[in-house]
Amino acid sequence: MDARKGEEIMSTNTTAAAGVDTALPTARRFEPNVGPVVLEPLWVRTVLITIALLFLTTFLIVPLVAVFAEAFKKGWEAYIAAIIDPDAISAIKLTLITAAIAVPLNLVFGVAASWCIAKFDFRGKSILLTLIDLPFSVSPVISGLIYVLMFGAQGWFGPWLQAHDIKILFAVPGIVLATIFITFPFVARELIPLMQSQGSEEEEAAIVLGASGWNTFRRVTLPNIKWGLLYGVILCNARAMGEFGAVSVVSGHIRGETNTMPLQVEILYNEYNFAAAFAVASLLALLALVTLALKAFIEWRLNESDADDSALRSTEH
Amino acid sequence: MSAASAAPLKARGAPFRVMPGFKLSLGFTLFYLALIVLIPLSSVFLKTFTMTWDAFFSAVTSERVMASYRLTFGASLIAALLNVVFGGILAWVLVRYKFPGKRIIDALVDLPFALPTAVAGITLTALYSSNGWFGQFIEGVLGIKVAFTPLGVVVALTFIGLPFVVRTVQPVLEDAEKELEEAAASLGANSLQTFIRVIFPTILPSLLTGFALAFARATGEYGSVIFIAGNMPMVSEITPLFIITKLEQYDYAGATAIAVVMLVVSFLLLLTINLLQAWTRGKAKKS
């Protein structure tokens, strides 16, 4: 038991290591039900809470309000007009297509990676964990650059691609590839600690009783990891739809063709069409808010299932 | 128990596995990892091998790129320090005190992770420009320009790094043993002494980890910075933007050389973060 616990702690830490999103390990914890034993004097508490709230208001709440205020500055009609603009619509479509390709691929990878890492012991596991997290420690600009070096006119495959008239860079495939790179670790890093903490007794029991591997995964593993899976997918999707730097390098900024929503925001903003830029930006801000709400909901569900693990599992079987 | 029973099996060399799918899942994982991450990333290093040492050296030490390092690392440092102070207070308040709206605030802390960087960029620019909500006040009263100056870079990087310190310190504070605080209090320590002698040493590794994570993220940040920075060469041009400028001039080798410097820095930071986390773990085990 002890060994596994140690492993679990380690893995949570490695996943947080490279990271962008260290939110998970915290948020899943229980709120301590007893307050601190040594409570600071009232004036200290008041001052600290005031500082914290002021900081949060200045850096988070006011900017969030400002997105919508700027978007509606010229009224509803201008807002709607900016969103149903053909260029904006095609940007929305491209963003949705990109996410629809990148997220499922990284989902399949995440499940495969967490299956072999959580259920088996093999040499080099910690190196593999670090490599999976690598894209998080690479600057978005460099994430785009690597695909320019591979597929650009001067790149490795550039001449071959040109000879066969295949466009990857400054076209949709390049955008999709850069997005896959950027969102690569999201699902895996949520699932690995979760599956490690669950162990493999239940799956072993199913196999011994004669279930096939696929059935074991579908009937035993999947119900146990579904909330963690969803959590990873939501974070992955938010980043896939919102990525700017990497996509900006590989896109070529062709209006109506290779502009995703964040790139469309940039173009409109640079043309001093602020109301339209903020109108498209407000859609992305809404996406962020929905992501945060779903995230809070799933964290609550995960807490519930942590708290009442045995009860939940017995209802699911 | 399970560890003990697994040991003799391993010792024999060929473990008997009940679980299926090891080869399939590991094979796919390695294939996908190589295809998406390793091969493309290696292209950066291979590209620099085609350069002569002199060309590489002059590309990464030109006057303009040195100015961009100073700005990128300096602003990232200030932003990460601001986040240590305010993020630390925020984590403290969220864990130890009760106040209305706490759950919503806790959820909102992750906004910089969820909000696309371009949206953050244009919004902060609108707020801090001369006629923005904050900008007109700061310029009018203090006479300081924020947008389109290095100060704007600090603002954007502070926004981006905000969740890191909060999210690394929060769990450590929650797990901090109350008995220690009780003991300190019963031995006559006041709350400031308890904080300095008991609580602060416990959260120090996590504060440093949060600092390193925020700093690492800030050095690579692009989207939220370029709108507010003004992007004047030598003054407010960050290194990631300079890489893009080089690319737009079709100077692939120059862009790649600077990218290698940035990659090496982020790998060193990654190593530091891992060591810091090992330290955090060690502390947790001791207590």
Short mmCIF file of C-alpha atoms in Angstrom, two decimals, chain A residues 4 66 126 133 185 190 224 230 264 278:
data_model
loop_
_atom_site.label_atom_id
_atom_site.label_comp_id
_atom_site.label_asym_id
_atom_site.label_seq_id
_atom_site.Cartn_x
_atom_site.Cartn_y
_atom_site.Cartn_z
CA ARG A 4 1.63 2.78 -4.26
CA ALA A 66 -13.83 44.85 -19.89
CA SER A 126 9.90 8.66 -15.38
CA ASP A 133 5.07 17.06 -20.35
CA PRO A 185 -0.11 16.54 -22.56
CA GLU A 190 -5.03 14.17 -15.90
CA ASN A 224 -13.81 4.74 -13.20
CA LEU A 230 -13.79 14.70 -19.28
CA GLN A 264 -9.09 36.90 -36.30
CA PHE A 278 -13.73 42.37 -28.81
#
